[in-house]
Amino acid sequence: MKEKWYGIKQVSKCTGLTASALRYYDKLGLMPQLNRDKAGRRCFTQQDICWIQLICCLKNSKMPLQEIREFMQLCMKEDACEERKKILEKHKNFILKQIEQLQCSLCTIDYKLAHYKEVGVFYKQ
C-alpha cells in the first residue's frame, strides 16, 4: 500500500499552522525527514504531521526553537535516547514550574476578586 502524501495547504488546515510557519520550521531544520516532489514542493506524510504536532507541543510550552531543532535532530539518531530523555525531562520541569507560577497567579487573582466582591467594587446589586 502506497503512503498517502499531503500538501502544505492540507497540513496547514490540519495543524492550524500557516503555510509560511510550516515553511519556516522546515527551513530551520525542525522537520529533517520532510520529502519534496519533483517540482520541489513539500510532501508531508502522516508521520510528518505527528512530528509537527510534537513541535507545536514543545513550542506552545515555551521551548525555544533552537532546542526543538536540537531535539528533532537527536530523534534521527538511534543512539541518542538518553540525550532526548534529558531534554524532555528538563522541559517537563520547566513546564511544572510554569504551572506552579500560574497557580500562584490564579490564587492571587481569586483573592483579589473575592476582595472586590466583598467591598462591592465589581458586584453592585
PDB file of C-alpha atoms in Angstrom:
ATOM      1  CA  MET A   1       0.000   0.000   0.000  1.00  0.00           C
ATOM      2  CA  LYS A   2       1.334   3.382  -1.008  1.00  0.00           C
ATOM      3  CA  GLU A   3       1.862   6.023   1.671  1.00  0.00           C
ATOM      4  CA  LYS A   4      -0.501   8.993   1.496  1.00  0.00           C
ATOM      5  CA  TRP A   5       1.050  12.383   0.850  1.00  0.00           C
ATOM      6  CA  TYR A   6      -0.364  15.732   1.940  1.00  0.00           C
ATOM      7  CA  GLY A   7       0.291  19.183   0.517  1.00  0.00           C
ATOM      8  CA  ILE A   8       1.205  22.199   2.610  1.00  0.00           C
ATOM      9  CA  LYS A   9      -2.352  23.601   2.464  1.00  0.00           C
ATOM     10  CA  GLN A  10      -3.795  20.351   3.815  1.00  0.00           C
ATOM     11  CA  VAL A  11      -1.206  20.212   6.600  1.00  0.00           C
ATOM     12  CA  SER A  12      -1.788  23.866   7.406  1.00  0.00           C
ATOM     13  CA  LYS A  13      -5.500  23.213   7.794  1.00  0.00           C
ATOM     14  CA  CYS A  14      -4.886  20.060   9.836  1.00  0.00           C
ATOM     15  CA  THR A  15      -2.331  21.568  12.238  1.00  0.00           C
ATOM     16  CA  GLY A  16      -3.584  25.137  12.476  1.00  0.00           C
ATOM     17  CA  LEU A  17      -0.194  26.456  11.394  1.00  0.00           C
ATOM     18  CA  THR A  18       0.129  28.804   8.467  1.00  0.00           C
ATOM     19  CA  ALA A  19       1.884  27.600   5.337  1.00  0.00           C
ATOM     20  CA  SER A  20       4.576  30.193   5.985  1.00  0.00           C
ATOM     21  CA  ALA A  21       5.116  28.820   9.520  1.00  0.00           C
ATOM     22  CA  LEU A  22       5.476  25.314   8.090  1.00  0.00           C
ATOM     23  CA  ARG A  23       7.995  26.570   5.530  1.00  0.00           C
ATOM     24  CA  TYR A  24       9.882  28.425   8.284  1.00  0.00           C
ATOM     25  CA  TYR A  25      10.009  25.314  10.500  1.00  0.00           C
ATOM     26  CA  ASP A  26      11.291  23.312   7.553  1.00  0.00           C
ATOM     27  CA  LYS A  27      13.925  25.961   6.811  1.00  0.00           C
ATOM     28  CA  LEU A  28      15.068  25.836  10.463  1.00  0.00           C
ATOM     29  CA  GLY A  29      15.557  22.081  10.181  1.00  0.00           C
ATOM     30  CA  LEU A  30      12.732  21.126  12.523  1.00  0.00           C
ATOM     31  CA  MET A  31      11.427  18.516  10.072  1.00  0.00           C
ATOM     32  CA  PRO A  32      14.546  16.653   8.935  1.00  0.00           C
ATOM     33  CA  GLN A  33      12.689  13.832   7.162  1.00  0.00           C
ATOM     34  CA  LEU A  34      10.417  16.018   5.050  1.00  0.00           C
ATOM     35  CA  ASN A  35      10.324  14.995   1.394  1.00  0.00           C
ATOM     36  CA  ARG A  36       9.759  17.054  -1.729  1.00  0.00           C
ATOM     37  CA  ASP A  37       8.202  16.154  -5.039  1.00  0.00           C
ATOM     38  CA  LYS A  38       9.894  16.592  -8.423  1.00  0.00           C
ATOM     39  CA  ALA A  39       8.747  20.227  -8.555  1.00  0.00           C
ATOM     40  CA  GLY A  40      10.353  20.935  -5.150  1.00  0.00           C
ATOM     41  CA  ARG A  41       7.057  21.158  -3.235  1.00  0.00           C
ATOM     42  CA  ARG A  42       6.972  19.837   0.301  1.00  0.00           C
ATOM     43  CA  CYS A  43       5.234  16.462   0.628  1.00  0.00           C
ATOM     44  CA  PHE A  44       4.038  15.580   4.108  1.00  0.00           C
ATOM     45  CA  THR A  45       3.218  12.132   5.451  1.00  0.00           C
ATOM     46  CA  GLN A  46       1.100  11.269   8.477  1.00  0.00           C
ATOM     47  CA  GLN A  47       4.364  10.816  10.389  1.00  0.00           C
ATOM     48  CA  ASP A  48       5.422  14.357   9.409  1.00  0.00           C
ATOM     49  CA  ILE A  49       2.124  15.654  10.769  1.00  0.00           C
ATOM     50  CA  CYS A  50       2.812  13.837  14.060  1.00  0.00           C
ATOM     51  CA  TRP A  51       6.244  15.493  14.173  1.00  0.00           C
ATOM     52  CA  ILE A  52       4.631  18.881  13.561  1.00  0.00           C
ATOM     53  CA  GLN A  53       2.212  18.238  16.428  1.00  0.00           C
ATOM     54  CA  LEU A  54       5.192  17.479  18.681  1.00  0.00           C
ATOM     55  CA  ILE A  55       6.910  20.672  17.507  1.00  0.00           C
ATOM     56  CA  CYS A  56       3.744  22.629  18.335  1.00  0.00           C
ATOM     57  CA  CYS A  57       3.533  20.996  21.771  1.00  0.00           C
ATOM     58  CA  LEU A  58       7.116  21.952  22.580  1.00  0.00           C
ATOM     59  CA  LYS A  59       6.784  25.452  21.148  1.00  0.00           C
ATOM     60  CA  ASN A  60       3.463  26.124  22.908  1.00  0.00           C
ATOM     61  CA  SER A  61       5.072  25.134  26.181  1.00  0.00           C
ATOM     62  CA  LYS A  62       7.821  27.714  25.571  1.00  0.00           C
ATOM     63  CA  MET A  63      10.692  25.535  24.382  1.00  0.00           C
ATOM     64  CA  PRO A  64      12.964  27.711  22.210  1.00  0.00           C
ATOM     65  CA  LEU A  65      13.075  26.790  18.523  1.00  0.00           C
ATOM     66  CA  GLN A  66      16.822  26.099  18.736  1.00  0.00           C
ATOM     67  CA  GLU A  67      16.202  23.487  21.434  1.00  0.00           C
ATOM     68  CA  ILE A  68      13.344  21.996  19.422  1.00  0.00           C
ATOM     69  CA  ARG A  69      15.695  21.688  16.459  1.00  0.00           C
ATOM     70  CA  GLU A  70      18.330  20.010  18.617  1.00  0.00           C
ATOM     71  CA  PHE A  71      15.714  17.601  19.956  1.00  0.00           C
ATOM     72  CA  MET A  72      14.390  16.792  16.481  1.00  0.00           C
ATOM     73  CA  GLN A  73      17.906  16.128  15.203  1.00  0.00           C
ATOM     74  CA  LEU A  74      18.511  13.809  18.149  1.00  0.00           C
ATOM     75  CA  CYS A  75      15.317  11.949  17.225  1.00  0.00           C
ATOM     76  CA  MET A  76      17.047  10.985  13.990  1.00  0.00           C
ATOM     77  CA  LYS A  77      19.837   9.238  15.915  1.00  0.00           C
ATOM     78  CA  GLU A  78      19.101   5.816  17.344  1.00  0.00           C
ATOM     79  CA  ASP A  79      21.852   6.103  19.956  1.00  0.00           C
ATOM     80  CA  ALA A  80      20.649   9.455  21.369  1.00  0.00           C
ATOM     81  CA  CYS A  81      17.836   8.178  23.600  1.00  0.00           C
ATOM     82  CA  GLU A  82      19.441   9.434  26.809  1.00  0.00           C
ATOM     83  CA  GLU A  83      20.050  12.883  25.357  1.00  0.00           C
ATOM     84  CA  ARG A  84      16.433  13.114  24.190  1.00  0.00           C
ATOM     85  CA  LYS A  85      15.236  11.961  27.588  1.00  0.00           C
ATOM     86  CA  LYS A  86      17.315  14.644  29.343  1.00  0.00           C
ATOM     87  CA  ILE A  87      15.907  17.368  27.093  1.00  0.00           C
ATOM     88  CA  LEU A  88      12.334  16.227  27.724  1.00  0.00           C
ATOM     89  CA  GLU A  89      12.863  15.901  31.485  1.00  0.00           C
ATOM     90  CA  LYS A  90      14.386  19.371  31.640  1.00  0.00           C
ATOM     91  CA  HIS A  91      11.469  20.784  29.678  1.00  0.00           C
ATOM     92  CA  LYS A  92       8.955  18.911  31.835  1.00  0.00           C
ATOM     93  CA  ASN A  93      10.480  20.525  34.935  1.00  0.00           C
ATOM     94  CA  PHE A  94      10.261  23.914  33.223  1.00  0.00           C
ATOM     95  CA  ILE A  95       6.560  23.305  32.489  1.00  0.00           C
ATOM     96  CA  LEU A  96       5.887  22.187  36.072  1.00  0.00           C
ATOM     97  CA  LYS A  97       7.487  25.397  37.328  1.00  0.00           C
ATOM     98  CA  GLN A  98       5.308  27.399  34.906  1.00  0.00           C
ATOM     99  CA  ILE A  99       2.212  25.600  36.211  1.00  0.00           C
ATOM    100  CA  GLU A 100       3.229  26.391  39.784  1.00  0.00           C
ATOM    101  CA  GLN A 101       3.746  30.065  38.939  1.00  0.00           C
ATOM    102  CA  LEU A 102       0.412  30.232  37.109  1.00  0.00           C
ATOM    103  CA  GLN A 103      -1.339  28.552  40.041  1.00  0.00           C
ATOM    104  CA  CYS A 104       0.129  31.219  42.344  1.00  0.00           C
ATOM    105  CA  SER A 105      -1.076  33.940  39.990  1.00  0.00           C
ATOM    106  CA  LEU A 106      -4.526  32.374  39.854  1.00  0.00           C
ATOM    107  CA  CYS A 107      -4.721  32.296  43.662  1.00  0.00           C
ATOM    108  CA  THR A 108      -3.781  35.971  43.814  1.00  0.00           C
ATOM    109  CA  ILE A 109      -6.414  36.891  41.220  1.00  0.00           C
ATOM    110  CA  ASP A 110      -9.047  34.811  43.016  1.00  0.00           C
ATOM    111  CA  TYR A 111      -8.161  36.577  46.270  1.00  0.00           C
ATOM    112  CA  LYS A 112      -8.466  39.992  44.634  1.00  0.00           C
ATOM    113  CA  LEU A 113     -11.807  39.102  43.016  1.00  0.00           C
ATOM    114  CA  ALA A 114     -13.155  37.867  46.364  1.00  0.00           C
ATOM    115  CA  HIS A 115     -11.958  41.068  47.999  1.00  0.00           C
ATOM    116  CA  TYR A 116     -13.570  43.235  45.324  1.00  0.00           C
ATOM    117  CA  LYS A 117     -16.797  41.275  45.696  1.00  0.00           C
ATOM    118  CA  GLU A 118     -16.667  41.812  49.453  1.00  0.00           C
ATOM    119  CA  VAL A 119     -16.269  45.576  49.128  1.00  0.00           C
ATOM    120  CA  GLY A 120     -18.759  45.736  46.267  1.00  0.00           C
ATOM    121  CA  VAL A 121     -16.440  47.107  43.583  1.00  0.00           C
ATOM    122  CA  PHE A 122     -17.348  44.720  40.745  1.00  0.00           C
ATOM    123  CA  TYR A 123     -20.549  43.243  42.044  1.00  0.00           C
ATOM    124  CA  LYS A 124     -23.020  46.037  42.559  1.00  0.00           C
ATOM    125  CA  GLN A 125     -26.538  44.785  43.142  1.00  0.00           C
TER     126      GLN A 125
END
